[in-house]
Coordinates of C-alpha atoms in Angstrom, one line a residue:
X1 CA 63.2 36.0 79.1
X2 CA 65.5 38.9 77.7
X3 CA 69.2 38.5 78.7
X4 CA 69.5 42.3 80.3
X5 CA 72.2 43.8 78.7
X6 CA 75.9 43.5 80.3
X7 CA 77.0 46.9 79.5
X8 CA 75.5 49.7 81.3
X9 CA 73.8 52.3 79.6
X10 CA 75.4 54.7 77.4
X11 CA 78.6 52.5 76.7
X12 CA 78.8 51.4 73.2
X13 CA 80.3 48.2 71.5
X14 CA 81.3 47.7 68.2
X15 CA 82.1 44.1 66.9
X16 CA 83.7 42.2 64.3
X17 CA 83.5 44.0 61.1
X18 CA 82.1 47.5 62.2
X19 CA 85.3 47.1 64.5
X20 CA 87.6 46.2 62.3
X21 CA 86.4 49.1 59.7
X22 CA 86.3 52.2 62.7
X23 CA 90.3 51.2 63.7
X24 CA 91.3 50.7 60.0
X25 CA 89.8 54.4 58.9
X26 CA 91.0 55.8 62.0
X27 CA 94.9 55.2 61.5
X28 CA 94.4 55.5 57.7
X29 CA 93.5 59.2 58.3
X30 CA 95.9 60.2 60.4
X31 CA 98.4 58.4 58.2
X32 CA 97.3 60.4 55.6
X33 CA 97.0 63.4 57.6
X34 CA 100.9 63.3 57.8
X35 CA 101.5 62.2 54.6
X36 CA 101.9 65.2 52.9
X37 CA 104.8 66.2 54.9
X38 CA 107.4 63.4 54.4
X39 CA 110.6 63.5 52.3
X40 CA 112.5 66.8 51.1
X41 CA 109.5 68.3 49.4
X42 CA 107.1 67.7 52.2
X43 CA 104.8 70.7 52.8
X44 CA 104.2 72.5 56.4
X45 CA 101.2 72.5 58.9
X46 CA 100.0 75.3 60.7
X47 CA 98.5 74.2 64.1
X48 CA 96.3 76.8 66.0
X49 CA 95.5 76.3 69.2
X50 CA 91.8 76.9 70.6
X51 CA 93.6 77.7 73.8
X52 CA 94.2 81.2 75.2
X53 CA 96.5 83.3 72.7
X54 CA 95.4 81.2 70.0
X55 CA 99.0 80.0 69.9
X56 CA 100.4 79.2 66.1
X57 CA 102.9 76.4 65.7
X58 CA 104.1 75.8 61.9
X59 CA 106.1 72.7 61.7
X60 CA 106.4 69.4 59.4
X61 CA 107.7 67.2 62.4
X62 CA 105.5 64.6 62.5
X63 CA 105.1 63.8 66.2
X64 CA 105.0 67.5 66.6
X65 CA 101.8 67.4 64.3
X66 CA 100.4 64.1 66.0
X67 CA 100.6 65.4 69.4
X68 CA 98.5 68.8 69.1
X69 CA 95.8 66.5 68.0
X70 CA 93.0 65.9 69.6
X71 CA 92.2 62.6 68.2
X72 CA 88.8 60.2 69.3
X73 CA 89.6 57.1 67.5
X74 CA 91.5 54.7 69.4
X75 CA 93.7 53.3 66.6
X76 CA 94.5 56.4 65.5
X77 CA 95.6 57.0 68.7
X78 CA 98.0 54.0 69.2
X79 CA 99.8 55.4 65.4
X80 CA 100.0 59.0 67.7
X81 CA 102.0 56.4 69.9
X82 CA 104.5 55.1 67.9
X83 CA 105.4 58.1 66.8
X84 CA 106.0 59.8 69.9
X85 CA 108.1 56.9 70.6
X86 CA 109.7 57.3 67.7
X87 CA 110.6 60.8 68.7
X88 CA 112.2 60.1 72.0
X89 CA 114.0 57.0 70.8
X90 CA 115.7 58.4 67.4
X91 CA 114.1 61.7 67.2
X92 CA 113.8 61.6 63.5
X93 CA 111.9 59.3 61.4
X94 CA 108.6 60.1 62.8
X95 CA 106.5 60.6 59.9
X96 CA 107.8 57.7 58.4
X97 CA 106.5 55.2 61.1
X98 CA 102.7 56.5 60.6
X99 CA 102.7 56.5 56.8
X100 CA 104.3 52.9 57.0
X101 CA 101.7 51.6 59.5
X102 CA 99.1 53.6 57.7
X103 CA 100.3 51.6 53.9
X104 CA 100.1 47.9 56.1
X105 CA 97.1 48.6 57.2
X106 CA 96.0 49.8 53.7
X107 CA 96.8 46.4 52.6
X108 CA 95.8 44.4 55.7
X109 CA 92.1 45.7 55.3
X110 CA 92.1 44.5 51.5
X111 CA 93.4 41.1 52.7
X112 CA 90.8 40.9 55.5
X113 CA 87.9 42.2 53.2
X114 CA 89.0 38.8 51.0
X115 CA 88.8 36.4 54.0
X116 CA 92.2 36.1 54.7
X117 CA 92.3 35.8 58.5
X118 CA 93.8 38.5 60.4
X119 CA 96.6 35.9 62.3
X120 CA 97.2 34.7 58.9
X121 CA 98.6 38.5 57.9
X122 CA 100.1 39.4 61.2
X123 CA 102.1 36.2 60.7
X124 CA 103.2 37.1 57.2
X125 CA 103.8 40.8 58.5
X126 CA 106.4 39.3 61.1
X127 CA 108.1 37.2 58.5
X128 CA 108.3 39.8 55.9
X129 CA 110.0 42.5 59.1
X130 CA 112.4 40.0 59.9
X131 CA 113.4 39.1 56.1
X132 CA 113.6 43.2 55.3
X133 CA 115.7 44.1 58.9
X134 CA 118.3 41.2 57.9
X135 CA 118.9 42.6 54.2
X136 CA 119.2 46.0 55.7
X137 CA 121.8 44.6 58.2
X138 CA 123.8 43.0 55.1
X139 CA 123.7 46.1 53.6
X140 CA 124.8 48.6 56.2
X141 CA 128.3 50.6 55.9
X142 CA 130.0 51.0 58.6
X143 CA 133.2 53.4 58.8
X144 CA 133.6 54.1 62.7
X145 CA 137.3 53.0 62.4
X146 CA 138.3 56.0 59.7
X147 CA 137.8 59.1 61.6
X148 CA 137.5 61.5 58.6
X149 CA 134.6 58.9 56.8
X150 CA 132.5 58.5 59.8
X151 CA 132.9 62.4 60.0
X152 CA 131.6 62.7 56.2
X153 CA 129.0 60.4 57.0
X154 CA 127.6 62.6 60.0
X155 CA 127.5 65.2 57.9
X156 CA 125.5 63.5 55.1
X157 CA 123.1 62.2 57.9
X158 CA 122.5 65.8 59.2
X159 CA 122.0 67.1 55.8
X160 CA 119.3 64.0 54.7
X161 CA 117.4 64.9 57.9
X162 CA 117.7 68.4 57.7
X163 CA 116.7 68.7 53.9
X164 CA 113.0 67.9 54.7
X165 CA 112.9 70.7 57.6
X166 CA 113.0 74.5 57.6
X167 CA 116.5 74.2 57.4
X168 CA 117.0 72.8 54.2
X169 CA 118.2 76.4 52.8
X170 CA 121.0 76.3 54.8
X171 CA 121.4 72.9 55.4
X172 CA 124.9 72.7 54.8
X173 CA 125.4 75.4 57.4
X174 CA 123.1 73.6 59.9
X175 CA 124.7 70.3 59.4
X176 CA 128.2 71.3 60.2
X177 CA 126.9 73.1 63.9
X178 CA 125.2 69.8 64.9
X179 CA 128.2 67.6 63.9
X180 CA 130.7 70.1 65.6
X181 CA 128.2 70.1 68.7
X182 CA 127.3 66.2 68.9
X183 CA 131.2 65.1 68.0
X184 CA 132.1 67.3 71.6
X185 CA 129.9 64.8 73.5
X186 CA 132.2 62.5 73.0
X187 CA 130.0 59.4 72.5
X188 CA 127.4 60.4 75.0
X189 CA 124.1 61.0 74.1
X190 CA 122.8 63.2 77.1
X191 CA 122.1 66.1 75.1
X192 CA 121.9 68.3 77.8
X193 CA 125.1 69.7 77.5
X194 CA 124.0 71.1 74.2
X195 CA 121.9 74.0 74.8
X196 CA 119.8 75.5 72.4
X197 CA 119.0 79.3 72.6
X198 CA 116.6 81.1 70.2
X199 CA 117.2 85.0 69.6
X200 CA 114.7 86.6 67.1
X201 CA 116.4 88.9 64.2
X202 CA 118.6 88.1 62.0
X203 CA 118.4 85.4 59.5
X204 CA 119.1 81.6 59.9
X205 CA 122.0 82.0 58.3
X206 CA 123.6 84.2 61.2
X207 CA 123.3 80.7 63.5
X208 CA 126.2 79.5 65.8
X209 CA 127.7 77.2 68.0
X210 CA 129.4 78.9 71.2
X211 CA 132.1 76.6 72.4
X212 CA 130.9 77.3 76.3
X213 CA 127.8 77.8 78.2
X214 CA 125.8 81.0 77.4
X215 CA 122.8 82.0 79.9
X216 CA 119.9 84.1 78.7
X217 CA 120.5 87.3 81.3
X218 CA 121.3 90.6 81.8
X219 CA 123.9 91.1 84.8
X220 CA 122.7 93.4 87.5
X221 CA 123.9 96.9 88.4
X222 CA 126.9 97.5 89.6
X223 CA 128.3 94.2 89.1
X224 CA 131.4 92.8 88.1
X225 CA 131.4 92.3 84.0
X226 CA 134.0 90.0 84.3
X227 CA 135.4 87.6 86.3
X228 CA 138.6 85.4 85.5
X229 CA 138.5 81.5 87.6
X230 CA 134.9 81.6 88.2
X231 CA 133.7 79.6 91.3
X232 CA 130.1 79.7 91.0
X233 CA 127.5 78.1 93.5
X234 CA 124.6 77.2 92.0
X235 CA 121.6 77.6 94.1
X236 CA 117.9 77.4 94.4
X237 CA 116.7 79.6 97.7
X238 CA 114.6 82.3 98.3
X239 CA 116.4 85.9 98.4
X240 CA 113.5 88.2 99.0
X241 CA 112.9 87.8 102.5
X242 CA 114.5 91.3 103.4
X243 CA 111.7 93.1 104.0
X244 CA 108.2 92.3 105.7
X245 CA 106.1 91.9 102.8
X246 CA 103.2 94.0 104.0
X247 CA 100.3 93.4 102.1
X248 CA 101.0 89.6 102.8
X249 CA 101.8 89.3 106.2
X250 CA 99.6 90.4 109.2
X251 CA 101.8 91.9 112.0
X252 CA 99.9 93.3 115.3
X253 CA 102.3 96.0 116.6
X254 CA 101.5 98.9 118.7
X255 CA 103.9 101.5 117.1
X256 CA 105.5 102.4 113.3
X257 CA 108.8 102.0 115.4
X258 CA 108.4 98.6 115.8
X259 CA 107.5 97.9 112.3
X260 CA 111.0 99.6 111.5
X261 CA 112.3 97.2 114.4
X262 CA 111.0 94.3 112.7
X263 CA 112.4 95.3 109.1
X264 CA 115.4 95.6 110.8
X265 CA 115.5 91.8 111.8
X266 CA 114.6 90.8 108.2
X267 CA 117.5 92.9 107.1
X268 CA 120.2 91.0 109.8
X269 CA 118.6 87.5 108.6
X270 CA 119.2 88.4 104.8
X271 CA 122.5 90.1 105.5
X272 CA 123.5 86.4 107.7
X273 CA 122.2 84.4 105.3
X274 CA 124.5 86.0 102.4
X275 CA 127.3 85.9 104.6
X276 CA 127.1 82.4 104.9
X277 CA 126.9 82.3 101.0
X278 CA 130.2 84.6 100.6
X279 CA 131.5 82.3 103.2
X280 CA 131.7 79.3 100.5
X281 CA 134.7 81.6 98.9
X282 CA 132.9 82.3 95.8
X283 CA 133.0 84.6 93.0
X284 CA 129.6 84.2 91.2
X285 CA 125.7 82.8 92.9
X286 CA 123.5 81.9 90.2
X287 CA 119.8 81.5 92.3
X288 CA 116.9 80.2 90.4
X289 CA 114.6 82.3 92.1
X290 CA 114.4 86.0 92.8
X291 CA 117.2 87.9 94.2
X292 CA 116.1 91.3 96.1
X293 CA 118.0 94.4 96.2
X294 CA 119.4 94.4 99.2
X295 CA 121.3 91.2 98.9
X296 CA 122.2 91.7 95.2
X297 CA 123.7 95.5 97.2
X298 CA 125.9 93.3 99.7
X299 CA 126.9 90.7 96.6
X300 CA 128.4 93.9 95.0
X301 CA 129.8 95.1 97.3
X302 CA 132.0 91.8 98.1
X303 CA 132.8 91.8 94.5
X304 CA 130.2 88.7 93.5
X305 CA 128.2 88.7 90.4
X306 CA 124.7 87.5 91.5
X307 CA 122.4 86.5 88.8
X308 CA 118.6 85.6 89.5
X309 CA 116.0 83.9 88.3
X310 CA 118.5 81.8 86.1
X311 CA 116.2 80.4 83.7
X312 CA 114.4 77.0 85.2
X313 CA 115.4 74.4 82.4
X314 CA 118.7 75.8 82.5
X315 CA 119.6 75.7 86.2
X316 CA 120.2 72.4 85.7
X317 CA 122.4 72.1 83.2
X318 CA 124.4 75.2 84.3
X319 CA 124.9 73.1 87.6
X320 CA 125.7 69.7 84.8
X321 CA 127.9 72.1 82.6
X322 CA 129.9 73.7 85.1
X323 CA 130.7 70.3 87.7
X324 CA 128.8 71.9 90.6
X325 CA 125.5 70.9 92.2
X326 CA 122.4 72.8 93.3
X327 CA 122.4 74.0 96.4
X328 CA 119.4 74.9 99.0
X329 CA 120.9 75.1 102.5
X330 CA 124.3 77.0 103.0
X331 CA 125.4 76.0 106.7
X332 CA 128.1 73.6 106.0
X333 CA 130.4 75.0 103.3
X334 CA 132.4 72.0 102.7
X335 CA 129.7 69.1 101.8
X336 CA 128.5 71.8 98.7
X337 CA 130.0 71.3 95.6
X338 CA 131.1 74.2 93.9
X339 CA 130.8 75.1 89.6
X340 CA 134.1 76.3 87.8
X341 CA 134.9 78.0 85.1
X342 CA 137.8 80.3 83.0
X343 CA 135.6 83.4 82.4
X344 CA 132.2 84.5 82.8
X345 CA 131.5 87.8 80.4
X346 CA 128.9 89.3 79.1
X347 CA 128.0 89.5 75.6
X348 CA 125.9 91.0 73.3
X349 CA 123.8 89.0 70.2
X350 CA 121.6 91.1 68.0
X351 CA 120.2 93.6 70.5
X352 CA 120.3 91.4 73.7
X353 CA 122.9 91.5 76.4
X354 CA 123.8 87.7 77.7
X355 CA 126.5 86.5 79.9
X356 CA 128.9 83.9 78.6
X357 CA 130.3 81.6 80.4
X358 CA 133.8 79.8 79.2
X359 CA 135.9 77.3 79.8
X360 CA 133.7 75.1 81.8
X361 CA 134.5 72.2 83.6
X362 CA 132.2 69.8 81.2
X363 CA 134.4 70.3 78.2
X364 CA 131.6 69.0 76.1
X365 CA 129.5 71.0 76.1
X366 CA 128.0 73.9 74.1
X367 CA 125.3 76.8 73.1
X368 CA 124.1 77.0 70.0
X369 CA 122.2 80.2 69.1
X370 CA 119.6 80.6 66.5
X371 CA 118.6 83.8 64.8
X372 CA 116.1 83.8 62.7
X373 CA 112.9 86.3 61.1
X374 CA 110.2 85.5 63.8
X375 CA 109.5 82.9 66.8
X376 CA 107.2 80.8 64.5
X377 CA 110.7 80.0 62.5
X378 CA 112.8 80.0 65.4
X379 CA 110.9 77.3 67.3
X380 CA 110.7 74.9 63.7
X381 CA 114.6 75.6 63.2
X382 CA 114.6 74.1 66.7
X383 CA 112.6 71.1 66.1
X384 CA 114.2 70.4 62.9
X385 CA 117.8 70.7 64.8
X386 CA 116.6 68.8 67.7
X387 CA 116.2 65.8 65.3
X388 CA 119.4 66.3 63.6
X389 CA 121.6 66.1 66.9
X390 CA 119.2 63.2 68.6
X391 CA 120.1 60.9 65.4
X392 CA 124.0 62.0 65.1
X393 CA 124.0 61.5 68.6
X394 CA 122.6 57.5 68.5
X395 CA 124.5 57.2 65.5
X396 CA 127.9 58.2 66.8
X397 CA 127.0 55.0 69.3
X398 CA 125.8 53.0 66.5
X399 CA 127.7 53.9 63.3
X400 CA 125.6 52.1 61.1
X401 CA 124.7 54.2 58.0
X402 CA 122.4 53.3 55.2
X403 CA 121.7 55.0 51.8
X404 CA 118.0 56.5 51.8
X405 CA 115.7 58.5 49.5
X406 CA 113.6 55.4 48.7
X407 CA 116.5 53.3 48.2
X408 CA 116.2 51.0 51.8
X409 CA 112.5 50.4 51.2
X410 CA 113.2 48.9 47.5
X411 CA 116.1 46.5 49.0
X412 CA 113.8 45.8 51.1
X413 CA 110.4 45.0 49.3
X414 CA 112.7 43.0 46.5
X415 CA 113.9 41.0 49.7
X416 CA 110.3 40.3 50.6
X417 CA 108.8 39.7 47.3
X418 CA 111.4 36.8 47.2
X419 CA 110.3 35.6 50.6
X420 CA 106.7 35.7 49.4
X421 CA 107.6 33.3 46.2
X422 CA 109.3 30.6 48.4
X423 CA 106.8 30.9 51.4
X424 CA 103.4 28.6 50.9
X425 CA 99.9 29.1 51.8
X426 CA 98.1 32.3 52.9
X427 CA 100.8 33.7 54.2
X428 CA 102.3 34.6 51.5
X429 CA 99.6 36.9 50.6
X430 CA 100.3 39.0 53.5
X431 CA 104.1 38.9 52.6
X432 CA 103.4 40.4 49.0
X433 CA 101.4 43.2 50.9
X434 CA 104.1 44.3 53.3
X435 CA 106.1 44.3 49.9
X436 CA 103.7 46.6 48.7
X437 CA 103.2 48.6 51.8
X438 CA 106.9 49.5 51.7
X439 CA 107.0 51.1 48.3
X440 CA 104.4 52.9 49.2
X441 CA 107.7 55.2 50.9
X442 CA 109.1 55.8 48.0
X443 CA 105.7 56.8 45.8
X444 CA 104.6 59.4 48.2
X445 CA 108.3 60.7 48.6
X446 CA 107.8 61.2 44.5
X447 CA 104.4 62.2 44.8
X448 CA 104.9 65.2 47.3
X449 CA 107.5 66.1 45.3
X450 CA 105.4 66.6 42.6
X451 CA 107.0 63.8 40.0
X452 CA 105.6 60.9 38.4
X453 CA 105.5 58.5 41.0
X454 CA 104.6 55.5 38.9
X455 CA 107.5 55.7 36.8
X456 CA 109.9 56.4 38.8
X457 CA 109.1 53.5 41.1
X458 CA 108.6 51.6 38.0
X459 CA 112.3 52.8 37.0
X460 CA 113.8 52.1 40.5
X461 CA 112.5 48.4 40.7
X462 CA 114.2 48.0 37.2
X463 CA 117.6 49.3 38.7
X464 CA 117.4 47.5 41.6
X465 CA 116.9 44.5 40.1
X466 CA 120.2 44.7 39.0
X467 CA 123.3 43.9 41.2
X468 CA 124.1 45.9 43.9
X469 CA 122.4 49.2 43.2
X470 CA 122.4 52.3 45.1
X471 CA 119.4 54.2 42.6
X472 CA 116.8 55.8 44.8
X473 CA 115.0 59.4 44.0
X474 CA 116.3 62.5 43.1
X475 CA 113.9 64.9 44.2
X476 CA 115.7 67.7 42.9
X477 CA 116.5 66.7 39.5
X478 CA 113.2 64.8 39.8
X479 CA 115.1 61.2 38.5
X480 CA 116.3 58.4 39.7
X481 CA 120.0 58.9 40.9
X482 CA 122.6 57.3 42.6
X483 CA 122.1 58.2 46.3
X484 CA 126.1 57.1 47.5
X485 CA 127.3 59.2 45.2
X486 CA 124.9 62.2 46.2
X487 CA 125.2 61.7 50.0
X488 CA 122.0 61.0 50.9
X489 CA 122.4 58.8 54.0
X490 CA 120.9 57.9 57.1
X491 CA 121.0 55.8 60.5
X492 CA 120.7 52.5 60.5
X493 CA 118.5 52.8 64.1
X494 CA 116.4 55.2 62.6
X495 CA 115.2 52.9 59.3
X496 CA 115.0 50.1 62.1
X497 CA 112.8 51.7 64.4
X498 CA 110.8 52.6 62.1
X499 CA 110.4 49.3 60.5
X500 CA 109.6 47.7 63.7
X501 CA 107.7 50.2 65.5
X502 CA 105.2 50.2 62.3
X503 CA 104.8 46.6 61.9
X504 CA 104.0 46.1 65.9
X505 CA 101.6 48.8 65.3
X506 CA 99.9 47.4 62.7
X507 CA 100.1 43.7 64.2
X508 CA 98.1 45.5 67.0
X509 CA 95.1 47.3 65.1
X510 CA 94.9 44.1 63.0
X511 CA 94.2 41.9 66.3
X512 CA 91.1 44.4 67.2
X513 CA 87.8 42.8 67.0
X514 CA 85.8 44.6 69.1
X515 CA 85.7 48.2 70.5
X516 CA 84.2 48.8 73.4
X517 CA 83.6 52.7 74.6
X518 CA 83.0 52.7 78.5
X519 CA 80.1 54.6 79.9
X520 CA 81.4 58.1 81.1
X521 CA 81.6 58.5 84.9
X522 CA 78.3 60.3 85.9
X523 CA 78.8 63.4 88.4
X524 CA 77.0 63.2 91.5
X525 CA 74.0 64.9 91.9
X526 CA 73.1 65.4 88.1

């Protein structure tokens, strides 16, 4: 008798080799999808969206890139993962993590294809993480105590992660705003209080950081310009209830009069309501939602600047920024907690009016605007800042600074090629790979910047086999150079995560064995 089979129809199972083979070439491609765009002279991708508008996003952030895919493969999927982890952890160091998991997996599949059990390698792979984190640790500087080093070495972090973004121009530029803006959190990494706006025109160059809080509005008519010890009250309410809306409402009434009656109600319910607003002694209302013009008419005429439809992100971090809270109900003045602030202005940049709010209560925090030739730039030079002041921000926590441009991944590998001479049995198979794996870093560093890979990693092992070396690539001059004296640097947590993130990653794919695709939901009456 034939066993009927356990799956229902339609789902599919894949086992043991066929398995191993579909996750293997999954994360390989998208590792090599991404490739292209690490180090300095990593290239661009332009994503189009099949979506309305056919959106265009042009970008080298990895996890950008990995997200707008729409990927089938489940191990490809679980490198999409990491790196999205990767992203909100440390925010840079995203490409990184796939090629790394992409390289051990590159080597785990030539270990498996040669009968070399796949415990066997994720064993090895563990003990050759742990051996390469430890000589990173022994390695690390450190200079948290001397105020103007640790500054120096914020500034040669920004630059190394800036150098392989849009910003690499003017990366000198760049690095100073994100230093200036991360070194006013004061430790903290709630990067909130740094807000980032984006004004079109102008080059990149024209960039700055506004010591204050700057919202993206026009002020209304006849409005105050300017008003000296703001108290604002930040709210979120409806103010467009003054007249009867008539094309929504349905109102039975016998005569126009008592339509005009019925306005009039509206009216002496709006004109209450702001009273009780004024009531909170205030000089500015910032309301999320729309403010009509009858009350913005009796704001003015108290002398309040009323802003509206204060932009949604940003209602929140106005309320952060300026101490207050957001408020919905206005009956009990005293249990609402009002914003300050020294002056709110408005101010022009490029051809845009904006009002500027200084002084705030949060001291930390800060605007910094970005010009630039189109949005397409804009939003990169966004991206690419975005990781600059999410790993200045974990580093000022963690002041652990490493020397990069290939440099970490040959300590490392020499560390582990040791390892794998003093470690017995199979193992140490799997030990030489992850050795392998990680120069892998340094080869497509050289590769996309057009150099001869071979020899320079060929050169670089030669250096480093030396005492105490600091030689890693030069992509510039295209040599092998000494990376403490050219300032290339980077944070500790961000070569850590990315070590451990990749091996996990590749621990996991290596278990699979069998894939199983469930059988899609059926729709009733099909």
């Amino acid at each position: 008798m034939a066993i009927d089979r356990i799956l229902k129809d339609e789902a599919t199972e894949e086992k043991g080799e066929r398995a191993r083979m579909a996750s293997f070439v999954g994360a390989m491609a998208i590792a090599d999808l991404v490739k292209t765009t690490l180090g300095p002279k990593g290239m661009d991708k332009i994503l189009q969206s099949t979506g309305r508008g056919h959106s265009v996003t042009v970008t080298n952030d990895g996890a950008t890139i990995l997200k707008s895919l729409r990927i089938d493969n489940p191990a490809a999927k679980v490198l999409v993962d990491i790196s999205k982890v990767q992203d909100d952890e440390v925010g840079d160091g995203t490409t990184s993590v796939v090629v790394l998991a992409g390289e051990l997996l590159r080597e785990g599949e030539k270990l498996v294809n040669s009968k070399i059990h796949p415990m066997t390698i994720i064993s090895g792979y563990r003990m050759a993480a742990e051996c390469a984190r430890n000589v990173l640790l022994q390695k690390v500087v450190d200079n948290k105590q001397d105020a103007e080093k640790f500054r120096s070495d914020l500034m040669n972090i920004a630059m190394t992660t800036l150098s392989s973004k849009i910003l690499s121009q003017d990366k000198e530029h760049f690095a100073k705003l994100s230093v200036d803006a991360v070194m006013r959190l004061k430790g903290s990494t709630n990067l909130e209080a740094i807000q980032i706006i984006k004004k079109p025109g102008g080059s990149l160059k024209d960039s700055f950081l506004d010591e204050g809080f700057i919202l993206d509005k026009k002020i209304g008519v006849g409005q105050p310009k300017r008003i000296e010890n703001a108290k604002i009250l930040v709210s979120n309410t409806a103010m467009d209830t003054d007249k009867v809306k008539i094309y929504g409402a349905r109102v039975r009434v016998d005569s126009m009069a008592k339509v005009a009656e019925l306005e009039a109600a509206e009216k002496d319910k709006m004109r209450e309501k702001v009273q009780k607003i004024i009531s909170h002694g205030i000089n500015c209302f910032v309301n999320r939602q729309l403010i009509y013009n009858f009350p913005e008419e009796l704001f003015a005429d108290a002398g309040i600047l009323a802003i509206e439809h204060a932009d949604f992100d940003g209602i929140e971090r106005l309320a952060l920024v300026t101490g207050g809270e957001i408020a919905s109900t206005f009956d009990n003045p005293e249990s609402v907690k009002l914003g300050h602030c020294k002056l709110i202005e408005e101010i022009m940049i490029g051809e845009d009016k904006l009002i500027h709010f200084s002084g705030v209560e949060m001291g930390q925090a800060c605007t910094i605007v970005l010009r630039g030739a189109s949005p397409h730039v804009l939003d990169e030079a966004e991206r690419s800042l975005h990781d600059a002041l999410c790993v200045l921000s974990q580093t000022v926590n963690d002041s652990r600074v490493l020397l990069v441009g290939g440099w970490p991944e040959m300590v490392m590998a020499k560390a582990v090629d040791e390892l794998a001479k003093k470690t017995p049995g199979k193992r140490s198979h799997a030990i030489e790979a992850f050795s392998r794996a990680l120069l892998a870093i340094p080869t497509i560093i050289a590769d996309n910047a057009g150099l001869d890979s071979a020899e320079l990693v060929a050169q670089l092992r030669a250096e480093h086999h030396k005492e105490e070396s600091n030689a890693g690539i030069d992509v510039i001059t295209g040599h092998v150079g000494d990376m403490a004296e050219l300032g290339i640097s980077e944070a500790f947590k961000v070569k850590q995560a990315v070590l451990l993130s990749a091996t996990e990653a590749a621990e996991m794919i290596l278990r699979v064995d069998e894939i199983i695709t469930c059988a899609p939901r059926r729709r009733e009456g099909i």
